[in-house]
Coordinates of C-alpha atoms and ligand atoms in Angstrom, one line a residue:
X11 CA 0.1 0.0 0.1
X12 CA 1.3 3.4 -1.0
X13 CA 0.5 6.9 0.0
X14 CA 1.2 10.1 -2.3
X15 CA 2.9 12.8 -0.2
X16 CA 0.8 12.7 3.1
X17 CA 1.2 9.5 4.9
X18 CA -2.1 8.5 6.4
X19 CA -3.3 5.7 8.6
X20 CA -3.2 2.5 6.7
X21 CA -6.4 1.9 8.6
X22 CA -7.7 2.6 12.2
X23 CA -5.6 5.1 14.2
X24 CA -2.2 7.0 14.0
X25 CA -1.0 9.9 16.0
X26 CA 2.6 11.2 16.4
X27 CA 5.5 10.7 13.8
X28 CA 8.2 8.6 15.6
X29 CA 11.7 7.4 14.8
X30 CA 12.1 9.6 11.7
X31 CA 15.4 9.1 9.9
X32 CA 17.3 9.1 6.8
X33 CA 18.9 5.4 7.0
X34 CA 20.7 3.5 4.2
X35 CA 19.1 5.4 0.9
X36 CA 15.5 5.8 2.6
X37 CA 13.5 7.8 4.8
X38 CA 11.8 5.8 7.6
X39 CA 8.7 7.2 9.1
X40 CA 7.4 5.3 12.2
X41 CA 4.1 6.5 13.9
X42 CA 2.0 5.9 16.9
X43 CA -0.7 3.4 15.7
X44 CA -3.5 1.6 17.4
X45 CA -4.3 -1.2 14.7
X46 CA -7.8 -2.3 15.8
X47 CA -10.1 0.8 15.8
X48 CA -10.0 4.3 14.7
X49 CA -9.3 5.8 17.9
X50 CA -6.3 6.0 20.4
X51 CA -5.5 2.6 22.3
X52 CA -2.5 0.3 23.0
X53 CA 0.2 2.0 21.0
X54 CA 2.3 0.1 18.5
X55 CA 4.8 1.7 16.0
X56 CA 3.6 1.7 12.3
X57 CA 6.2 1.8 9.9
X58 CA 6.5 3.5 6.3
X59 CA 9.6 4.1 3.9
X60 CA 10.1 6.5 1.2
X61 CA 12.9 7.3 -1.2
X62 CA 11.9 10.7 -2.5
X63 CA 9.4 12.1 0.2
X64 CA 6.7 11.8 -2.3
X65 CA 5.7 8.3 -2.0
X66 CA 5.3 6.6 1.2
X67 CA 5.1 2.8 1.2
X68 CA 3.5 1.0 4.3
X69 CA 5.6 -1.6 6.2
X70 CA 4.6 -4.1 8.9
X71 CA 4.2 -2.9 12.2
X72 CA 7.7 -2.3 13.8
X73 CA 7.0 -2.4 17.5
X74 CA 4.3 -3.9 19.6
X75 CA 3.9 -4.5 23.3
X76 CA 6.0 -7.5 24.0
X77 CA 7.9 -7.0 27.5
X78 CA 6.9 -6.1 31.0
X79 CA 7.9 -2.4 30.6
X80 CA 5.7 -1.8 27.4
X81 CA 3.1 -4.3 28.2
X82 CA 0.4 -1.5 27.6
X83 CA 2.2 0.6 24.8
X84 CA 5.0 1.5 22.9
X85 CA 4.8 5.4 23.2
X86 CA 6.6 7.9 21.1
X87 CA 10.4 8.0 20.4
X88 CA 13.1 8.6 18.0
X89 CA 15.8 6.9 16.0
X90 CA 19.5 7.1 15.3
X91 CA 22.0 5.2 13.4
X92 CA 24.6 3.5 15.4
X93 CA 27.3 1.2 14.0
X94 CA 25.3 0.7 11.0
X95 CA 22.0 -0.2 12.9
X96 CA 18.9 1.7 13.1
X97 CA 18.4 2.0 16.7
X98 CA 15.2 3.2 18.5
X99 CA 14.5 4.8 21.7
X100 CA 10.9 5.1 23.0
X101 CA 8.7 5.1 26.0
X102 CA 7.2 1.8 27.1
X103 CA 4.3 2.1 29.4
X104 CA 2.6 -0.3 31.8
X105 CA -0.8 0.5 33.4
X106 CA -0.9 0.6 37.1
X107 CA -4.7 0.0 37.0
X108 CA -6.4 -2.0 34.5
X109 CA -10.0 -1.6 33.2
X110 CA -11.3 -5.0 33.1
X111 CA -13.6 -3.8 30.3
X112 CA -11.0 -2.0 28.3
X113 CA -7.4 -3.2 28.3
X114 CA -6.5 -0.6 25.7
X115 CA -6.8 2.5 27.5
X116 CA -5.4 3.8 30.8
X117 CA -7.5 5.0 33.7
X118 CA -6.9 8.4 34.7
X119 CA -3.2 8.4 33.3
X120 CA -2.2 5.8 35.9
X121 CA 0.6 4.3 34.0
X122 CA 4.4 3.8 34.6
X123 CA 6.7 4.9 31.7
X124 CA 10.3 3.9 31.2
X125 CA 12.5 4.5 28.3
X126 CA 13.4 1.5 26.2
X127 CA 15.8 0.8 23.3
X128 CA 15.8 -1.5 20.3
X129 CA 18.3 -2.1 17.6
X130 CA 17.3 -3.2 14.1
X131 CA 20.3 -4.5 12.1
X132 CA 18.7 -3.2 8.8
X133 CA 15.5 -1.0 9.2
X134 CA 13.5 -4.0 8.1
X135 CA 13.6 -6.6 11.0
X136 CA 12.5 -5.4 14.6
X137 CA 13.2 -8.1 17.0
X138 CA 10.7 -7.2 19.7
X139 CA 12.2 -9.6 22.1
X140 CA 15.5 -7.6 22.2
X141 CA 14.2 -4.5 24.0
X142 CA 15.9 -3.1 26.9
X143 CA 15.1 -0.4 29.5
X144 CA 17.7 2.2 29.4
X145 CA 16.0 4.9 31.8
X146 CA 14.0 3.3 34.2
X147 CA 10.8 5.0 35.6
X148 CA 11.9 8.1 37.5
X149 CA 11.2 7.7 41.3
X150 CA 13.0 10.9 42.3
X151 CA 10.2 13.5 42.2
X152 CA 12.9 16.2 42.4
X153 CA 13.8 15.2 38.9
X154 CA 10.7 14.3 37.2
X155 CA 7.4 13.0 37.3
X156 CA 7.1 9.2 37.9
X157 CA 4.0 8.9 35.4
X158 CA 4.3 11.8 33.1
X159 CA 7.7 11.4 31.6
X160 CA 8.2 10.2 28.0
X161 CA 9.2 10.7 24.4
X162 CA 12.8 10.3 24.1
X163 CA 14.8 12.4 21.3
X164 CA 18.3 11.2 21.0
X165 CA 21.1 12.7 18.8
X166 CA 24.7 12.0 18.8
X167 CA 26.9 15.3 19.0
X168 CA 30.1 16.1 17.2
X169 CA 32.4 14.5 19.8
X170 CA 30.5 11.3 19.5
X171 CA 28.6 11.6 22.8
X172 CA 24.8 10.7 22.7
X173 CA 22.0 13.2 24.2
X174 CA 18.5 12.2 25.2
X175 CA 15.9 14.9 26.0
X176 CA 12.7 13.7 27.6
X177 CA 9.5 15.5 28.3
X178 CA 8.1 15.7 32.0
X179 CA 6.2 18.0 34.4
X180 CA 7.3 19.6 37.7
X181 CA 5.1 21.5 40.1
X182 CA 2.5 22.1 37.2
X183 CA 5.0 23.4 34.6
X184 CA 6.7 21.6 31.6
X185 CA 10.2 20.6 32.2
X186 CA 12.7 18.9 30.0
X187 CA 15.2 16.4 31.2
X188 CA 18.7 15.7 29.8
X189 CA 20.4 12.3 29.8
X190 CA 24.0 11.8 28.4
X191 CA 25.6 8.6 27.2
X192 CA 29.2 7.6 25.6
X193 CA 27.8 4.5 23.9
X194 CA 24.2 5.0 23.4
X195 CA 23.4 2.0 25.8
X196 CA 24.1 3.3 29.5
X197 CA 22.5 6.6 30.3
X198 CA 23.0 9.0 33.1
X199 CA 21.0 12.0 34.2
X200 CA 22.7 15.2 33.5
X201 CA 20.4 18.1 33.8
X202 CA 16.9 19.7 33.5
X203 CA 15.2 22.8 32.1
X204 CA 12.0 24.0 33.6
X205 CA 9.3 26.4 32.2
X206 CA 9.4 29.8 33.8
X207 CA 5.8 29.7 34.7
X208 CA 2.6 27.6 34.1
X209 CA 1.3 29.3 31.2
X210 CA 3.5 27.3 28.7
X211 CA 1.9 24.0 29.4
X212 CA 1.7 21.7 32.5
X213 CA 3.5 19.0 30.8
X214 CA 5.9 19.1 27.6
X215 CA 5.4 16.3 25.3
X216 CA 7.5 15.3 22.2
X217 CA 10.4 17.4 22.8
X218 CA 12.9 18.0 20.1
X219 CA 16.1 20.1 20.3
X220 CA 18.5 20.6 17.4
X221 CA 20.9 23.2 15.8
X222 CA 19.8 25.3 12.8
X223 CA 23.1 27.1 11.6
X224 CA 24.1 29.0 14.6
X225 CA 21.0 28.7 16.7
X226 CA 19.5 26.1 18.8
X227 CA 15.7 25.5 18.2
X228 CA 13.6 23.5 20.7
X229 CA 10.4 22.1 19.7
X230 CA 7.6 21.1 22.4
X231 CA 3.9 19.7 22.4
X232 CA 3.0 21.6 25.6
X233 CA -0.1 20.2 27.3
X234 CA -2.7 23.1 27.8
X235 CA -0.5 26.0 27.1
X236 CA -2.2 29.4 27.3
X237 CA -3.2 30.8 23.8
X238 CA -5.5 33.8 23.9
X239 CA -6.2 33.1 27.6
X240 CA -7.5 29.4 26.8
X241 CA -5.7 26.0 27.3
X242 CA -4.5 24.6 23.9
X243 CA -2.7 21.7 22.6
X244 CA -0.6 23.1 19.9
X245 CA 3.1 22.5 18.9
X246 CA 5.3 25.3 19.6
X247 CA 9.0 26.3 19.1
X248 CA 11.6 28.8 20.5
X249 CA 15.2 29.8 19.6
X250 CA 17.1 28.9 22.8
X251 CA 20.4 29.2 24.4
X252 CA 21.9 25.6 24.8
X253 CA 25.3 24.7 26.2
X254 CA 25.3 20.9 24.8
X255 CA 28.2 19.6 26.7
X256 CA 26.6 20.5 30.2
X257 CA 22.8 20.2 28.8
X258 CA 22.1 23.6 30.1
X259 CA 19.2 25.2 28.3
X260 CA 17.9 28.6 29.1
X261 CA 14.1 28.2 29.5
X262 CA 12.3 30.0 26.9
X263 CA 10.1 32.7 28.3
X264 CA 7.5 32.4 25.5
X265 CA 6.8 29.9 22.7
X266 CA 5.7 30.4 19.1
X267 CA 3.4 28.4 17.1
X268 CA 4.7 26.0 14.6
X269 CA 1.5 26.0 12.6
X270 CA -1.6 28.1 12.7
X271 CA -4.2 25.6 11.5
X272 CA -4.8 24.1 14.9
X273 CA -4.5 20.6 13.9
X274 CA -0.5 19.9 13.8
X275 CA 0.7 18.3 17.0
X276 CA 3.8 16.1 18.2
X277 CA 6.1 17.1 15.0
X278 CA 9.5 15.3 14.8
X279 CA 12.5 16.5 13.1
X280 CA 15.7 14.7 11.5
X281 CA 18.3 15.5 9.0
X282 CA 17.2 14.9 5.5
X283 CA 19.4 13.5 2.5
X284 CA 21.4 16.7 2.3
X285 CA 21.9 17.2 6.1
X286 CA 19.1 20.1 6.3
X287 CA 16.6 19.8 9.2
X288 CA 13.3 18.5 8.1
X289 CA 10.1 18.0 10.1
X290 CA 6.8 16.2 9.7
X291 CA 3.8 16.7 12.3
X292 CA 0.6 14.7 13.0
X293 CA -2.5 16.2 11.7
X294 CA -5.3 15.6 14.3
X295 CA -8.5 15.4 12.4
X296 CA -12.0 17.0 13.5
X297 CA -14.0 14.9 15.8
X298 CA -16.4 12.5 14.0
X299 CA -18.4 9.4 15.3
X300 CA -15.5 7.3 15.3
X301 CA -17.4 4.2 14.3
X302 CA -18.3 5.7 11.1
X303 CA -14.8 6.2 9.6
X304 CA -12.4 3.5 8.6
X305 CA -9.2 5.6 9.6
X306 CA -8.2 8.6 11.5
X307 CA -4.9 10.4 11.5
X308 CA -2.3 11.6 8.9
X309 CA 0.9 13.5 8.7
X310 CA 1.9 16.9 7.1
X311 CA 4.0 17.0 4.1
X312 CA 7.8 17.6 5.2
X313 CA 9.1 21.0 5.7
X314 CA 12.6 22.4 6.6
X315 CA 13.2 24.1 9.5
X316 CA 15.0 27.5 8.9
X317 CA 15.8 30.4 11.5
X318 CA 15.4 33.8 9.8
X319 CA 16.2 37.0 11.6
X320 CA 15.7 35.1 14.9
X321 CA 12.4 33.5 13.8
X322 CA 11.9 29.9 13.1
X323 CA 10.2 29.4 9.6
X324 CA 8.9 26.2 8.1
X325 CA 9.0 26.1 4.1
X326 CA 7.9 23.2 2.4
X327 CA 10.5 20.8 1.7
X328 CA 12.3 21.5 -1.7
X329 CA 12.2 17.7 -2.9
X330 CA 8.2 18.3 -2.7
X331 CA 8.3 21.7 -4.0
X332 CA 10.3 20.7 -7.0
X333 CA 8.1 17.7 -7.9
X334 CA 5.2 20.2 -8.7
X335 CA 6.3 20.6 -12.4
X336 CA 3.1 19.9 -14.6
X337 CA 1.2 23.4 -14.8
X338 CA -2.7 22.9 -15.4
X339 CA -5.4 25.5 -15.3
X340 CA -6.0 26.8 -12.0
X341 CA -9.8 27.4 -12.2
X342 CA -10.9 24.0 -12.4
X343 CA -12.3 23.1 -9.0
X344 CA -10.1 20.9 -6.9
X345 CA -12.0 17.6 -6.1
X346 CA -9.1 15.4 -4.7
X347 CA -7.6 12.2 -5.8
X348 CA -4.2 13.8 -6.1
X349 CA -2.0 16.4 -4.6
X350 CA -1.9 19.9 -6.2
X351 CA 0.1 22.8 -5.5
X352 CA -1.2 26.2 -6.1
X353 CA 0.7 29.4 -6.1
X354 CA -1.0 32.9 -5.7
X355 CA -0.7 36.3 -3.8
X356 CA -3.3 37.6 -1.6
X357 CA -3.6 41.6 -1.2
X358 CA -5.7 43.0 1.7
X359 CA -9.5 41.9 1.4
X360 CA -8.7 39.5 -1.4
X361 CA -10.1 35.8 -1.0
X362 CA -9.1 32.5 -2.9
X363 CA -11.5 29.5 -2.8
X364 CA -10.0 26.2 -3.5
X365 CA -12.7 23.2 -3.6
X366 CA -14.6 25.2 -1.0
X367 CA -11.8 26.0 1.2
X368 CA -11.5 29.8 1.7
X369 CA -8.4 31.8 2.4
X370 CA -8.7 35.5 2.7
X371 CA -6.4 38.4 3.5
X372 CA -8.0 40.1 6.5
X373 CA -6.0 43.0 8.5
X374 CA -2.8 41.7 7.4
X375 CA -3.5 38.1 8.6
X376 CA -4.2 35.1 6.4
X377 CA -7.5 33.7 7.7
X378 CA -8.6 30.2 6.6
X379 CA -12.1 28.9 6.8
X380 CA -12.7 24.9 6.3
X381 CA -16.3 24.9 7.3
X382 CA -17.7 24.2 3.6
X383 CA -15.2 21.3 3.7
X384 CA -16.4 19.6 6.8
X385 CA -20.0 19.4 6.4
X386 CA -22.0 18.4 9.5
X387 CA -19.0 18.6 11.8
X388 CA -19.1 20.8 14.7
X389 CA -16.0 22.6 14.4
X390 CA -14.2 23.9 17.3
X391 CA -12.4 26.8 15.4
X392 CA -14.2 27.5 12.0
X393 CA -11.8 30.2 11.4
X394 CA -7.8 30.0 11.9
X395 CA -5.5 32.9 11.2
X396 CA -1.8 33.5 10.9
X397 CA 0.0 36.4 12.7
X398 CA 0.0 39.9 10.8
X399 CA 2.1 39.4 7.7
X400 CA 4.0 42.5 6.7
X401 CA 4.0 43.3 3.1
X402 CA 3.2 40.8 0.3
X403 CA 1.6 37.5 1.1
X404 CA 2.9 35.1 -1.3
X405 CA 1.0 31.7 -0.7
X406 CA 1.8 27.9 -1.9
X407 CA -1.1 26.1 -1.0
X408 CA -0.7 22.3 -1.0
X409 CA -4.2 20.4 -1.2
X410 CA -4.5 16.6 -1.2
X411 CA -7.2 14.3 -0.1
X412 CA -8.3 15.3 3.6
X413 CA -5.7 18.2 3.9
X414 CA -5.0 21.7 2.9
X415 CA -1.5 23.3 3.9
X416 CA -0.9 27.0 3.2
X417 CA 2.7 28.3 3.3
X418 CA 2.8 32.0 3.7
X419 CA 6.1 33.6 2.2
X420 CA 8.0 30.3 2.2
X421 CA 7.1 29.3 5.5
X422 CA 7.0 32.6 7.4
X423 CA 3.9 31.1 8.6
X424 CA 2.1 28.0 7.9
X425 CA -1.5 26.9 8.3
X426 CA -2.4 23.3 7.8
X427 CA -5.9 21.7 8.1
X428 CA -7.5 18.5 7.9
X429 CA -10.8 18.6 5.6
X430 CA -13.5 16.0 5.1
X431 CA -14.2 16.8 1.3
X432 CA -13.9 19.4 -1.3
X433 CA -16.8 21.3 -3.0
X434 CA -17.1 22.7 -6.6
X435 CA -16.5 26.2 -5.3
X436 CA -13.3 27.7 -7.0
X437 CA -12.3 31.3 -7.0
X438 CA -8.8 32.4 -7.5
X439 CA -7.1 35.8 -7.9
X440 CA -5.5 36.9 -11.0
X441 CA -2.1 35.5 -11.5
X442 CA -3.0 32.2 -9.4
X443 CA -1.1 29.1 -10.8
X444 CA -1.6 25.5 -10.3
X445 CA 0.7 22.5 -10.7
X446 CA 0.5 18.6 -10.6
X447 CA 3.0 16.5 -9.1
X448 CA 5.4 14.2 -11.3
X449 CA 6.9 11.4 -9.4
X450 CA 10.0 10.0 -11.1
X451 CA 10.2 6.2 -11.2
Ligands
FRU25 C1 1.5 13.0 22.0 C2 1.6 11.7 23.0 C3 2.9 11.6 23.4 C4 3.0 10.1 23.8 C5 2.1 9.4 22.5 C6 1.0 8.3 22.9 O1 0.4 13.0 21.2 O2 0.7 12.0 23.9 O3 3.3 12.3 24.4 O4 4.1 9.3 23.7 O5 1.2 10.7 22.2 O6 0.5 7.9 21.8

């Protein structure tokens, strides 16, 4: 089974991207997966590979609960290459209380996490009997939370030392824990970094920390961070000071949104084929009656992470951008079936409608309205908006079945949204262009 451009659940449920890595000439993208129902449950790691970031080929499930420490789920984590092997670090969970009527879901977050490792010799075979706990459940409350500590992101520095960052909570605030290892097998706790206050989320899920040029960028998925005075689950970023050797990070005083569409969460980054930092995020989909849908959850297209004038930007990955070469008339309504890329500029007050999806420039912001593409769904936020864009707003709009991604000025702001269907309505400003994707064999 193959997906074009946007990886989606092969059936049932997926959430976070995991273990994303360019390894032996292929991109590997694992993901949180519940294979039995289109809703969250006992986590497995699904797996897909791609040679070009355009076509994703689904593989067998890579990780599944198999040992005491992960008997109730293999939560999120990352992958590195070590001595030619693809090595996975992830959070295993064990429920402290079991609901006898529903073994696939925890009772009020009462579960015990620990961090595990599994090495695959080739990225094809994953021997689930060879898992090892590398960071046991944290029992020292001064360091981290016994229950809410998870999502190891591991990297190797230029000296060959391995680093792990974990998300946790401390006194109602998000906190990062840093571990260090000289061989990737034996880990020791090194340091932590705590949010300055409780407005930046009570727990930091799926942390990621990496260098872009001279800057260090942190990605977090804070639980219930304050946005416009309301608690929100939104992936966030900041440029931070980080002393890698001592794992000393200056806490961010504020966080910026990674995407303004309200659907993107738990993104992950890795280095692409050319050593550039790239990111893919999970697209949550508007709530519908679960039983009525065959699948839930998909991934964004890959983006690069760049820092421009101290701001983190997310342009569409050039390998994707450059695949849209076949120009077709822009005014035919988009009805799905294959990805398309539209390019256009919006000046104040102008509107573009793509298969019913409306994008308007209003008070300098880019405002998107998906209501016509989500009939019968009670949308939590019918309108989403970018920050004020100074000057011109050049848009690259990527549409595919069930998703619209709008890149403003090459990633200065991005709005990505899940949609259910497209309509006949198409209205584009002068100068708009449309391209089909060409995949080289
Ligand atoms: C984020 C998250 C992670 C966790 C995983 C479980 O969406 O809650 O923190 O590891 O999903 O599926």
